Tab-separated table of C-alpha atoms in Angstrom:
chain	number	residue	atom	x	y	z
H	15	MET	CA	0.055	0.028	-0.123
H	16	GLU	CA	1.558	3.474	-0.949
H	17	LYS	CA	0.568	5.155	1.976
H	18	PHE	CA	2.245	2.843	3.928
H	19	THR	CA	5.537	3.058	2.054
H	20	GLN	CA	7.151	5.478	4.554
H	21	TRP	CA	7.557	2.718	7.065
H	22	ARG	CA	9.018	0.050	4.406
H	23	ASP	CA	12.773	-0.462	5.157
H	24	LYS	CA	14.705	1.083	2.665
H	25	ALA	CA	17.697	-1.533	2.438
H	26	THR	CA	15.676	-4.920	2.133
H	27	GLY	CA	12.211	-3.422	0.921
H	28	ILE	CA	10.648	-5.264	3.825
H	29	HIS	CA	7.584	-3.950	5.561
H	30	PRO	CA	7.646	-5.369	9.191
H	31	PHE	CA	4.277	-3.760	10.242
H	32	LEU	CA	1.895	-4.800	7.417
H	33	ILE	CA	0.125	-8.301	7.241
H	34	LYS	CA	-1.379	-9.662	3.810
H	35	ASN	CA	-4.047	-12.246	5.027
H	36	GLN	CA	-5.719	-13.612	2.297
H	37	GLN	CA	-9.497	-13.374	1.545
H	38	LYS	CA	-11.336	-16.409	2.838
H	39	PRO	CA	-14.249	-18.420	1.085
H	40	LEU	CA	-17.596	-18.581	1.854
H	41	ALA	CA	-17.209	-21.986	3.498
H	42	LEU	CA	-14.670	-20.529	6.064
H	43	PHE	CA	-17.054	-17.685	6.538
H	44	LEU	CA	-19.488	-19.996	7.656
H	45	ARG	CA	-17.392	-22.229	9.626
H	46	ASN	CA	-15.412	-19.644	11.824
H	47	PRO	CA	-18.376	-18.780	14.026
H	48	ILE	CA	-18.886	-22.097	14.700
H	49	PHE	CA	-15.489	-22.993	15.935
H	50	PHE	CA	-14.880	-19.383	17.730
H	51	PHE	CA	-18.328	-20.099	19.673
H	52	ILE	CA	-17.356	-23.774	20.391
H	53	LYS	CA	-13.801	-22.834	21.686
H	54	LEU	CA	-14.341	-19.667	23.391
H	55	PRO	CA	-15.864	-20.953	26.547
H	56	PHE	CA	-12.891	-23.219	27.089
H	57	ILE	CA	-10.506	-20.758	26.267
H	58	VAL	CA	-11.798	-18.008	28.793
H	59	PHE	CA	-12.002	-20.930	31.383
H	60	LEU	CA	-8.662	-22.108	31.297
H	61	THR	CA	-7.231	-18.173	31.118
H	62	ILE	CA	-9.128	-17.834	34.238
H	63	VAL	CA	-7.762	-20.871	35.620
H	64	LEU	CA	-3.951	-19.969	34.381
H	65	LEU	CA	-4.058	-16.299	36.072
H	66	MET	CA	-5.255	-17.725	39.173
H	67	THR	CA	-2.687	-20.499	39.570
H	68	ASN	CA	-0.042	-18.314	38.066
H	69	TYR	CA	-0.834	-16.189	41.287
H	70	ILE	CA	-1.391	-18.783	43.809
H	71	LEU	CA	1.509	-20.940	43.458
H	72	ASN	CA	4.111	-17.711	43.675
H	73	PHE	CA	3.485	-18.390	47.690
H	74	ILE	CA	5.178	-21.869	47.572
H	75	PRO	CA	7.868	-20.920	50.056
H	76	LEU	CA	10.042	-23.998	48.917
H	77	ASP	CA	11.695	-22.699	45.655
H	78	LEU	CA	12.053	-26.389	44.357
H	79	ILE	CA	8.605	-27.398	44.698
H	80	ARG	CA	7.336	-24.039	43.371
H	81	ARG	CA	9.261	-24.439	40.402
H	82	TYR	CA	8.051	-27.739	39.636
H	83	SER	CA	4.350	-27.287	40.481
H	84	GLN	CA	4.347	-24.072	38.098
H	85	LEU	CA	6.092	-26.236	35.313
H	86	ILE	CA	3.360	-29.081	35.379
H	87	ILE	CA	0.371	-27.141	36.416
H	88	GLU	CA	0.709	-24.127	34.505
H	89	GLY	CA	2.659	-25.798	31.480
H	90	ILE	CA	-0.584	-28.320	31.503
H	91	ILE	CA	-2.895	-25.166	30.947
H	92	CYS	CA	-0.821	-23.326	28.510
H	93	ARG	CA	-0.331	-26.457	26.300
H	94	MET	CA	-4.243	-26.946	26.081
H	95	LEU	CA	-4.760	-22.880	25.498
H	96	LEU	CA	-2.020	-23.559	22.410
H	97	PHE	CA	-4.071	-26.560	21.295
H	98	LEU	CA	-7.665	-24.529	21.246
H	99	LEU	CA	-5.597	-21.835	19.327
H	100	GLY	CA	-5.001	-24.380	16.450
H	101	PHE	CA	-1.296	-25.379	17.543
H	102	HIS	CA	-2.077	-28.877	17.533
H	103	LYS	CA	1.796	-30.069	17.190
H	104	ILE	CA	4.708	-27.302	17.435
H	105	SER	CA	8.067	-28.371	15.666
H	106	THR	CA	11.227	-27.692	17.222
H	107	HIS	CA	14.712	-28.342	15.429
H	108	TRP	CA	18.220	-27.007	15.899
H	109	VAL	CA	19.951	-24.737	13.457
H	110	ARG	CA	23.330	-24.652	12.551
H	111	LEU	CA	24.870	-21.728	10.619
H	112	PHE	CA	28.225	-23.523	9.399
H	113	MET	CA	28.038	-27.141	7.687
H	114	ASN	CA	31.128	-27.788	9.687
H	115	HIS	CA	29.562	-27.004	13.040
H	116	LYS	CA	27.941	-30.131	14.719
H	117	LEU	CA	24.376	-30.396	16.387
H	118	PRO	CA	23.939	-31.179	19.893
H	119	LYS	CA	22.443	-34.723	20.214
H	120	THR	CA	19.756	-33.420	22.895
H	121	THR	CA	16.337	-32.452	22.352
H	122	PRO	CA	16.027	-28.525	21.482
H	123	GLY	CA	15.597	-26.413	24.451
H	124	GLU	CA	15.878	-29.088	27.056
H	125	GLN	CA	19.120	-27.861	28.698
H	126	ILE	CA	17.869	-24.421	29.617
H	127	TYR	CA	17.783	-23.693	33.242
H	128	SER	CA	16.871	-21.249	35.488
H	129	GLY	CA	18.820	-17.974	35.488
H	130	ASP	CA	19.986	-18.870	31.536
H	131	LEU	CA	19.325	-16.028	28.942
H	132	ILE	CA	16.623	-16.968	26.408
H	133	ILE	CA	17.071	-14.362	23.264
H	134	CYS	CA	14.287	-14.479	20.971
H	135	ASN	CA	11.825	-12.618	18.446
H	136	LYS	CA	8.620	-11.323	19.289
H	137	THR	CA	5.781	-11.418	16.736
H	138	SER	CA	2.631	-12.581	18.721
H	139	TYR	CA	1.026	-13.309	22.165
H	140	VAL	CA	1.116	-17.095	21.139
H	141	GLU	CA	5.019	-17.134	21.778
H	142	ILE	CA	4.414	-15.721	25.227
H	143	LEU	CA	2.154	-19.236	25.976
H	144	TYR	CA	4.617	-21.298	24.289
H	145	LEU	CA	7.755	-19.980	26.578
H	146	HIS	CA	5.183	-20.392	29.581
H	147	PHE	CA	4.239	-23.791	28.700
H	148	ARG	CA	8.120	-24.693	28.147
H	149	TYR	CA	10.040	-23.131	30.726
H	150	HIS	CA	8.031	-20.970	33.068
H	151	PRO	CA	10.341	-17.863	32.438
H	152	VAL	CA	11.046	-14.655	33.639
H	153	PHE	CA	9.911	-12.150	31.444
H	154	THR	CA	11.465	-9.007	30.728
H	155	ALA	CA	10.884	-5.509	28.437
H	156	LEU	CA	13.423	-3.329	27.424
H	157	PRO	CA	13.209	0.372	27.514
H	158	SER	CA	11.543	1.552	24.445
H	159	SER	CA	13.027	5.131	24.654
H	160	LYS	CA	16.450	6.041	23.583
H	161	PRO	CA	19.619	4.504	25.242
H	162	ASP	CA	20.701	8.111	26.809
H	163	THR	CA	18.237	8.139	28.946
H	164	PHE	CA	18.977	4.496	30.474
H	165	PRO	CA	22.088	2.962	31.487
H	166	PRO	CA	22.762	0.179	29.304
H	167	GLY	CA	22.157	-3.583	30.260
H	168	VAL	CA	19.017	-2.656	32.057
H	169	THR	CA	15.614	-4.269	31.739
H	170	CYS	CA	12.155	-4.436	33.395
H	171	LYS	CA	10.902	-7.821	34.684
H	172	ARG	CA	7.397	-8.594	33.484
H	173	THR	CA	4.454	-10.845	34.886
H	174	LEU	CA	2.596	-12.968	32.477
H	175	VAL	CA	-0.350	-10.676	32.203
H	176	GLN	CA	2.158	-7.861	31.564
H	177	ALA	CA	4.088	-9.844	28.983
H	178	LEU	CA	0.776	-10.546	27.089
H	179	LYS	CA	-0.242	-7.064	27.382
H	180	ASP	CA	3.078	-5.969	25.892
H	181	CYS	CA	2.199	-7.721	22.647
H	182	PHE	CA	-0.843	-5.594	22.114
H	183	ILE	CA	0.289	-2.230	23.538
H	184	ILE	CA	4.015	-1.105	23.332
H	185	PRO	CA	5.471	-1.251	26.901
H	186	ASP	CA	6.429	2.260	28.465
H	187	ILE	CA	8.996	1.529	30.821
H	188	SER	CA	10.331	3.931	33.493
H	189	ALA	CA	13.957	3.828	34.776
H	190	LYS	CA	13.027	3.254	38.179
H	191	ASP	CA	11.393	-0.426	37.589
H	192	CYS	CA	14.755	-1.496	35.702
H	193	GLU	CA	17.122	-3.721	36.624
H	194	TYR	CA	20.643	-4.777	35.333
H	195	ILE	CA	20.139	-8.173	32.990
H	196	GLU	CA	22.886	-9.766	35.104
H	197	ASP	CA	21.274	-9.112	38.310
H	198	ILE	CA	17.774	-10.645	37.209
H	199	MET	CA	19.582	-13.656	35.838
H	200	LYS	CA	21.249	-14.045	39.258
H	201	ASP	CA	18.039	-13.906	41.025
H	202	ALA	CA	16.192	-16.277	38.708
H	203	LYS	CA	19.036	-18.709	39.170
H	204	LEU	CA	18.956	-18.402	43.085
H	205	LYS	CA	15.466	-18.628	43.734
H	206	LYS	CA	14.794	-21.041	40.354
H	207	ARG	CA	12.426	-18.771	39.024
H	208	GLY	CA	13.428	-20.113	35.513
H	209	PRO	CA	15.297	-18.655	32.655
H	210	VAL	CA	15.253	-14.993	31.409
H	211	VAL	CA	13.536	-14.093	28.166
H	212	LEU	CA	14.787	-10.944	26.660
H	213	PHE	CA	13.028	-9.696	23.355
H	214	PRO	CA	15.895	-7.247	21.671
H	215	GLU	CA	12.691	-6.174	18.911
H	216	ILE	CA	10.765	-4.725	22.724
H	217	THR	CA	7.119	-5.075	20.211
H	218	THR	CA	5.954	-7.298	17.978
H	219	SER	CA	6.440	-7.345	14.342
H	220	ASN	CA	4.975	-9.579	11.135
H	221	GLY	CA	8.153	-11.952	11.361
H	222	LYS	CA	9.646	-11.089	7.876
H	223	GLY	CA	12.287	-8.977	9.235
H	224	LEU	CA	13.982	-8.176	12.450
H	225	LEU	CA	13.402	-4.946	13.991
H	226	ARG	CA	16.450	-2.756	15.316
H	227	HIS	CA	17.071	-2.276	18.847
H	228	TYR	CA	18.375	1.365	19.437
H	229	SER	CA	21.616	0.097	21.064
H	230	SER	CA	22.537	-1.419	17.435
H	231	SER	CA	23.266	1.715	16.186
H	232	SER	CA	25.265	2.930	19.007
H	233	SER	CA	28.555	2.547	20.934
H	234	THR	CA	26.365	0.730	23.569
H	235	SER	CA	24.785	-2.759	23.986
H	236	CYS	CA	21.367	-3.683	25.025
H	237	PHE	CA	23.414	-6.186	27.390
H	238	GLY	CA	25.526	-3.515	28.711
H	239	THR	CA	28.771	-4.912	29.845
H	240	THR	CA	27.357	-7.375	32.047
H	241	ASN	CA	29.336	-11.019	33.058
H	242	ILE	CA	26.951	-12.945	30.906
H	243	SER	CA	28.621	-16.250	29.778
H	244	LYS	CA	28.367	-17.768	26.383
H	245	LYS	CA	26.869	-21.542	27.994
H	246	ASP	CA	24.088	-19.136	29.713
H	247	ILE	CA	22.736	-17.927	26.435
H	248	HIS	CA	20.102	-19.603	23.990
H	249	ILE	CA	18.689	-18.028	21.154
H	250	LEU	CA	15.819	-19.222	19.488
H	251	GLY	CA	13.296	-17.793	16.829
H	252	PHE	CA	9.526	-18.421	16.237
H	253	LYS	CA	8.132	-18.745	12.904
H	254	TYR	CA	4.524	-19.633	11.507
H	255	GLU	CA	3.541	-21.263	8.329
H	256	TRP	CA	0.092	-20.184	7.331
H	257	SER	CA	-1.994	-19.849	4.128
H	258	ARG	CA	-4.892	-17.453	4.828
H	259	PHE	CA	-4.734	-16.108	8.338
H	260	CYS	CA	-1.348	-14.816	9.713
H	261	PRO	CA	-0.926	-15.838	13.863
H	262	SER	CA	1.837	-12.686	14.044
H	263	PHE	CA	-0.351	-9.793	15.726
H	264	VAL	CA	1.490	-6.679	14.911
H	265	TYR	CA	-1.640	-4.064	15.610
H	266	GLY	CA	-5.348	-3.825	15.508
H	267	LYS	CA	-8.324	-5.022	17.526
H	268	VAL	CA	-7.207	-8.169	19.417
H	269	TYR	CA	-10.847	-9.688	19.692
H	270	PHE	CA	-10.798	-9.497	15.628
H	271	HIS	CA	-7.656	-11.151	15.480
H	272	LEU	CA	-8.084	-14.067	18.233
H	273	TYR	CA	-11.739	-14.443	16.294
H	274	ASN	CA	-9.805	-15.382	13.046
H	275	LEU	CA	-7.040	-17.516	14.984
H	276	ILE	CA	-9.493	-19.509	16.749
H	277	GLY	CA	-11.741	-19.964	13.533
H	278	GLN	CA	-8.784	-21.643	11.441
H	279	SER	CA	-8.799	-25.355	12.147
H	280	TYR	CA	-5.068	-25.698	12.297
H	281	ASN	CA	-2.158	-23.308	13.179
H	282	LYS	CA	1.626	-24.294	12.401
H	283	MET	CA	4.599	-23.096	14.936
H	284	VAL	CA	8.220	-23.705	14.355
H	285	VAL	CA	10.531	-23.035	16.950
H	286	ARG	CA	14.294	-22.893	15.798
H	287	TYR	CA	16.861	-22.998	18.342
H	288	LEU	CA	20.466	-21.863	17.338
H	289	SER	CA	23.130	-24.624	18.236
H	290	PRO	CA	25.521	-23.749	21.087
H	291	PHE	CA	28.354	-24.151	19.017
H	292	ASP	CA	27.254	-21.246	17.007
H	293	ILE	CA	26.755	-18.702	19.673
H	294	PRO	CA	29.401	-16.388	19.989
H	295	GLU	CA	32.418	-15.902	22.881
H	296	SER	CA	31.060	-13.037	24.837
H	297	PRO	CA	34.018	-10.768	26.197
H	298	ASN	CA	33.842	-12.040	29.713
H	299	ASP	CA	34.695	-15.430	28.326
H	300	ALA	CA	37.846	-13.993	26.375
H	301	LYS	CA	38.728	-12.015	29.616
H	302	PHE	CA	38.538	-15.089	31.586
H	303	ASN	CA	40.447	-17.468	29.241
H	304	LYS	CA	43.229	-14.646	28.974
H	305	LYS	CA	43.476	-14.585	32.652
H	306	GLU	CA	43.893	-18.049	33.002
H	307	THR	CA	46.502	-18.098	30.674
H	308	ASN	CA	48.317	-15.197	32.414
H	309	GLU	CA	48.057	-16.916	35.494
H	310	GLU	CA	49.751	-19.886	34.470
H	311	LEU	CA	52.525	-17.671	33.038
H	312	ASN	CA	52.763	-16.050	36.185
H	313	GLU	CA	53.388	-19.561	37.821
H	314	GLU	CA	55.915	-20.328	35.851
H	315	GLU	CA	58.170	-17.379	36.680
H	316	GLU	CA	57.934	-15.017	39.074
H	317	ILE	CA	58.731	-11.288	37.551
H	318	GLU	CA	59.773	-8.483	39.902
H	319	GLU	CA	58.831	-4.857	38.810
H	320	GLU	CA	59.734	-1.630	40.332
H	321	TYR	CA	56.927	0.985	39.233
H	322	ASP	CA	57.843	4.543	39.135
H	323	ASP	CA	55.228	7.533	39.094
H	324	ASP	CA	55.456	7.616	35.363
H	325	GLU	CA	54.580	4.383	34.986
H	326	GLU	CA	51.713	4.228	37.330
H	327	GLU	CA	50.305	7.197	35.082
H	328	GLU	CA	50.750	5.275	32.049
H	329	GLU	CA	49.078	2.178	33.633
H	330	GLU	CA	45.996	4.760	34.717
H	331	GLU	CA	45.802	5.445	30.825
H	332	GLU	CA	45.610	2.140	29.746
H	333	GLU	CA	42.925	1.247	32.376
H	334	GLU	CA	40.770	4.143	30.858
H	335	GLU	CA	41.927	2.701	27.167
H	336	GLU	CA	40.716	-0.552	28.662
H	337	GLU	CA	37.416	0.321	29.895
H	338	GLU	CA	36.697	2.307	26.474
H	339	ASP	CA	37.562	-0.773	24.533
H	340	MET	CA	35.274	-2.958	26.929
H	341	TYR	CA	32.169	-0.808	25.900
H	342	ASP	CA	33.281	-1.250	22.130
H	343	GLU	CA	33.892	-5.249	22.569
H	344	HIS	CA	30.557	-5.450	24.311
H	345	ALA	CA	28.922	-3.645	21.857
H	346	GLU	CA	30.235	-5.448	19.141
H	347	TRP	CA	28.879	-8.691	20.644
H	348	GLY	CA	25.558	-7.985	21.160
H	349	ASN	CA	25.398	-6.625	17.835
H	350	ASP	CA	26.401	-10.333	17.095
H	351	ILE	CA	24.077	-11.665	19.298
H	352	ILE	CA	21.311	-10.091	17.145
H	353	LYS	CA	22.983	-11.179	13.875
H	354	LYS	CA	22.870	-14.916	14.996
H	355	LEU	CA	19.169	-14.568	15.822
H	356	VAL	CA	18.588	-13.372	12.229
H	357	ASN	CA	20.225	-15.666	10.719
H	358	THR	CA	18.569	-18.394	12.977
H	359	LEU	CA	15.187	-17.189	11.617
H	360	ARG	CA	16.603	-16.983	8.155
H	361	ILE	CA	15.299	-13.350	7.967
H	362	LYS	CA	16.964	-9.950	7.337
H	363	GLN	CA	17.641	-7.041	9.996
H	364	THR	CA	15.723	-3.592	9.320
H	365	SER	CA	16.694	-0.095	10.179
H	366	LEU	CA	13.443	0.022	11.619
H	367	THR	CA	12.648	0.440	15.383
H	368	VAL	CA	10.012	0.730	18.090
H	369	GLN	CA	9.493	4.258	17.502
H	370	ASP	CA	8.611	3.499	13.854
H	371	LYS	CA	5.760	1.426	15.074
H	372	ARG	CA	4.642	4.114	17.340
H	373	GLU	CA	4.308	6.409	14.527
H	374	PHE	CA	3.005	3.734	11.993
H	375	ILE	CA	0.101	2.776	14.892
H	376	ASP	CA	-0.656	6.596	15.172
H	377	PHE	CA	-0.777	7.116	11.311
H	378	VAL	CA	-3.222	4.269	10.940
H	379	LYS	CA	-5.531	5.519	13.631
H	380	ASN	CA	-5.604	8.985	12.229
H	381	TYR	CA	-6.212	7.490	8.449
H	382	ASN	CA	-8.831	5.301	10.030
H	383	THR	CA	-10.428	8.376	11.672
H	384	LYS	CA	-10.245	10.470	9.067
H	385	LYS	CA	-11.774	7.430	6.660
H	386	PHE	CA	-14.786	7.048	9.189
H	387	LYS	CA	-15.606	10.942	9.134
H	388	LYS	CA	-15.663	10.977	5.386
H	389	LYS	CA	-18.234	7.913	5.251
H	390	SER	CA	-20.804	9.492	8.146
H	391	HIS	CA	-20.750	12.700	5.987
């Protein structure tokens, strides 16, 4: 559509906010209401039970018992909801970026533990249900304002209800609600809260191209300079195979989207897990390895050095340079992680951000208002 070309990415030609659903034949128009009204009471009931269970189980004092209770009870409810939404079978498989890299022998997503970091794309509320069913994680939301108003590496913890709401409304995060990612991961590991989920895009897109986070074009990383190790990171991507109605939700009326999604007899979700052998080594891993090497060298021979004032000044300058290099290294590593997510999904990175989506939604609202006024006159 010509009126929306402003939000088409110039480099790739991708429009990440538009979804072109095909027109349905008459038979489907007659079938959709039947499916909807049969399934809706069960979906409403299970949603209420899920929210109540999610609230009650948090009061179990023993971490291990609480964790397994949440995984089993809430996991079953979420899987039933996904089944009613048409996701009868969910395909999961490993992805490797280089043919000479081997694939893990374990089931995809099996070795993800409390305190690990899951990095994935965001296209629909369906993904929130899948992640809750599989891992009962700690959902987070990155600040949607520009990075100069927040320190790098901070995010905000979200409840299940808030995580679902963030799929419909762009979250407005304040600085006082944010914590460092590393602290959230440590707390999740200590209290067995599950893995931490991070959505670099912040908001939803149609899945054809990945939205760019503000930090991707700056000298900082959305991961900050936190001590995150390669072994704690898991990259996964969600894709949908559809013919008439796309399960991705970008904007619009939630009930209309839900009506069409329930009306489809079958929906297919594919979850692509990047092989851990393809995840890039973090700067902290490199420093740890370097430190171990230096310690081994120091054990072999002891070197006595005498420092004068000039040498101390030189050392201070070197430390400042090292600190600047550290920010550059983490920024480069953060961008590399996002590239791996793009490659896992077999899509392209766009230059559009969450702010572009805000402008797009405002434009659509104004356009529809003007169109309605013309029709009423």
